[in-house]
Amino acid sequence: MVQGDRTYVPDSELQEALKDIPNGGNFFTLDVTGVQKKVENLPWVRRAAVRKQWPNRLMIYLHEQKATAWWNEESFINEQGELFVAPMRLTSPLVALSGPEQSETKV
């Protein structure tokens, strides 16, 4: 089960990221940290928490990136001032900023 407000992380991306989880695996041996890393590697995911729920359920809590600016026409700046690269899925325009590498926090 996936929880959290999702606007930019489609089910298809989650399914693709999680397809390598062994189906015949054991509740006790499932690598929750590995699953969390796979989910957090998705471009629009800022953080994820993964928990096992007895007897056979996996709970995934997602926090998406919140883009505040478009940076150098190739990446985004989030609310924390961090750069992230993700496919363009925004429906409303963002302010476009640019500057030398590593200057996004100053700008």
PDB file of N, CA, C and O in Angstrom, residues 8 42-47 63-67 78-80 82-84:
ATOM      1  N   TYR A   8       3.223  13.593  -8.927  1.00  0.00           N
ATOM      2  CA  TYR A   8       4.202  13.404  -9.992  1.00  0.00           C
ATOM      3  C   TYR A   8       4.819  12.009 -10.031  1.00  0.00           C
ATOM      4  O   TYR A   8       5.643  11.743 -10.896  1.00  0.00           O
ATOM      5  N   LEU A  42      13.558   7.236  -7.329  1.00  0.00           N
ATOM      6  CA  LEU A  42      12.642   7.781  -8.328  1.00  0.00           C
ATOM      7  C   LEU A  42      12.803   9.301  -8.342  1.00  0.00           C
ATOM      8  O   LEU A  42      12.955   9.932  -7.292  1.00  0.00           O
ATOM      9  N   PRO A  43      12.774   9.909  -9.520  1.00  0.00           N
ATOM     10  CA  PRO A  43      13.126  11.323  -9.638  1.00  0.00           C
ATOM     11  C   PRO A  43      12.271  12.301  -8.835  1.00  0.00           C
ATOM     12  O   PRO A  43      12.779  13.287  -8.337  1.00  0.00           O
ATOM     13  N   TRP A  44      10.990  12.056  -8.687  1.00  0.00           N
ATOM     14  CA  TRP A  44      10.135  13.002  -7.973  1.00  0.00           C
ATOM     15  C   TRP A  44       9.950  12.656  -6.499  1.00  0.00           C
ATOM     16  O   TRP A  44       9.180  13.306  -5.792  1.00  0.00           O
ATOM     17  N   VAL A  45      10.648  11.643  -6.002  1.00  0.00           N
ATOM     18  CA  VAL A  45      10.518  11.254  -4.590  1.00  0.00           C
ATOM     19  C   VAL A  45      11.625  11.937  -3.782  1.00  0.00           C
ATOM     20  O   VAL A  45      12.800  11.787  -4.067  1.00  0.00           O
ATOM     21  N   ARG A  46      11.231  12.691  -2.796  1.00  0.00           N
ATOM     22  CA  ARG A  46      12.211  13.332  -1.891  1.00  0.00           C
ATOM     23  C   ARG A  46      12.594  12.379  -0.786  1.00  0.00           C
ATOM     24  O   ARG A  46      13.764  12.214  -0.481  1.00  0.00           O
ATOM     25  N   ARG A  47      11.603  11.766  -0.159  1.00  0.00           N
ATOM     26  CA  ARG A  47      11.834  10.816   0.924  1.00  0.00           C
ATOM     27  C   ARG A  47      10.794   9.716   0.842  1.00  0.00           C
ATOM     28  O   ARG A  47       9.683   9.928   0.350  1.00  0.00           O
ATOM     29  N   HIS A  63       7.004  11.091   0.124  1.00  0.00           N
ATOM     30  CA  HIS A  63       7.012  12.552   0.168  1.00  0.00           C
ATOM     31  C   HIS A  63       7.637  13.002  -1.143  1.00  0.00           C
ATOM     32  O   HIS A  63       8.804  12.725  -1.399  1.00  0.00           O
ATOM     33  N   GLU A  64       6.839  13.666  -1.955  1.00  0.00           N
ATOM     34  CA  GLU A  64       7.336  14.122  -3.249  1.00  0.00           C
ATOM     35  C   GLU A  64       8.168  15.392  -3.110  1.00  0.00           C
ATOM     36  O   GLU A  64       8.040  16.135  -2.144  1.00  0.00           O
ATOM     37  N   GLN A  65       9.003  15.604  -4.120  1.00  0.00           N
ATOM     38  CA  GLN A  65       9.738  16.853  -4.229  1.00  0.00           C
ATOM     39  C   GLN A  65       8.733  17.978  -4.459  1.00  0.00           C
ATOM     40  O   GLN A  65       7.741  17.792  -5.155  1.00  0.00           O
ATOM     41  N   LYS A  66       9.001  19.121  -3.896  1.00  0.00           N
ATOM     42  CA  LYS A  66       8.196  20.323  -4.150  1.00  0.00           C
ATOM     43  C   LYS A  66       9.089  21.302  -4.911  1.00  0.00           C
ATOM     44  O   LYS A  66       9.962  21.946  -4.334  1.00  0.00           O
ATOM     45  N   ALA A  67       8.885  21.380  -6.205  1.00  0.00           N
ATOM     46  CA  ALA A  67       9.700  22.254  -7.048  1.00  0.00           C
ATOM     47  C   ALA A  67       9.292  23.706  -6.839  1.00  0.00           C
ATOM     48  O   ALA A  67       8.115  24.045  -6.871  1.00  0.00           O
ATOM     49  N   ASN A  78      14.218  22.525  -5.107  1.00  0.00           N
ATOM     50  CA  ASN A  78      13.105  22.224  -4.213  1.00  0.00           C
ATOM     51  C   ASN A  78      13.008  23.257  -3.094  1.00  0.00           C
ATOM     52  O   ASN A  78      13.785  24.215  -3.047  1.00  0.00           O
ATOM     53  N   GLU A  79      12.067  23.062  -2.189  1.00  0.00           N
ATOM     54  CA  GLU A  79      11.820  24.010  -1.100  1.00  0.00           C
ATOM     55  C   GLU A  79      13.015  24.154  -0.165  1.00  0.00           C
ATOM     56  O   GLU A  79      13.141  25.148   0.533  1.00  0.00           O
ATOM     57  N   GLN A  80      13.875  23.154  -0.130  1.00  0.00           N
ATOM     58  CA  GLN A  80      15.053  23.172   0.729  1.00  0.00           C
ATOM     59  C   GLN A  80      16.266  23.797   0.023  1.00  0.00           C
ATOM     60  O   GLN A  80      17.355  23.829   0.574  1.00  0.00           O
ATOM     61  N   GLU A  82      17.642  22.574  -2.693  1.00  0.00           N
ATOM     62  CA  GLU A  82      18.446  21.500  -3.274  1.00  0.00           C
ATOM     63  C   GLU A  82      18.046  21.292  -4.732  1.00  0.00           C
ATOM     64  O   GLU A  82      16.876  21.397  -5.081  1.00  0.00           O
ATOM     65  N   LEU A  83      19.036  20.971  -5.543  1.00  0.00           N
ATOM     66  CA  LEU A  83      18.768  20.636  -6.939  1.00  0.00           C
ATOM     67  C   LEU A  83      18.284  19.203  -7.050  1.00  0.00           C
ATOM     68  O   LEU A  83      18.732  18.333  -6.308  1.00  0.00           O
ATOM     69  N   PHE A  84      17.367  18.976  -7.987  1.00  0.00           N
ATOM     70  CA  PHE A  84      17.001  17.609  -8.346  1.00  0.00           C
ATOM     71  C   PHE A  84      16.627  17.580  -9.820  1.00  0.00           C
ATOM     72  O   PHE A  84      16.151  18.553 -10.383  1.00  0.00           O
TER      73      PHE A  84
END
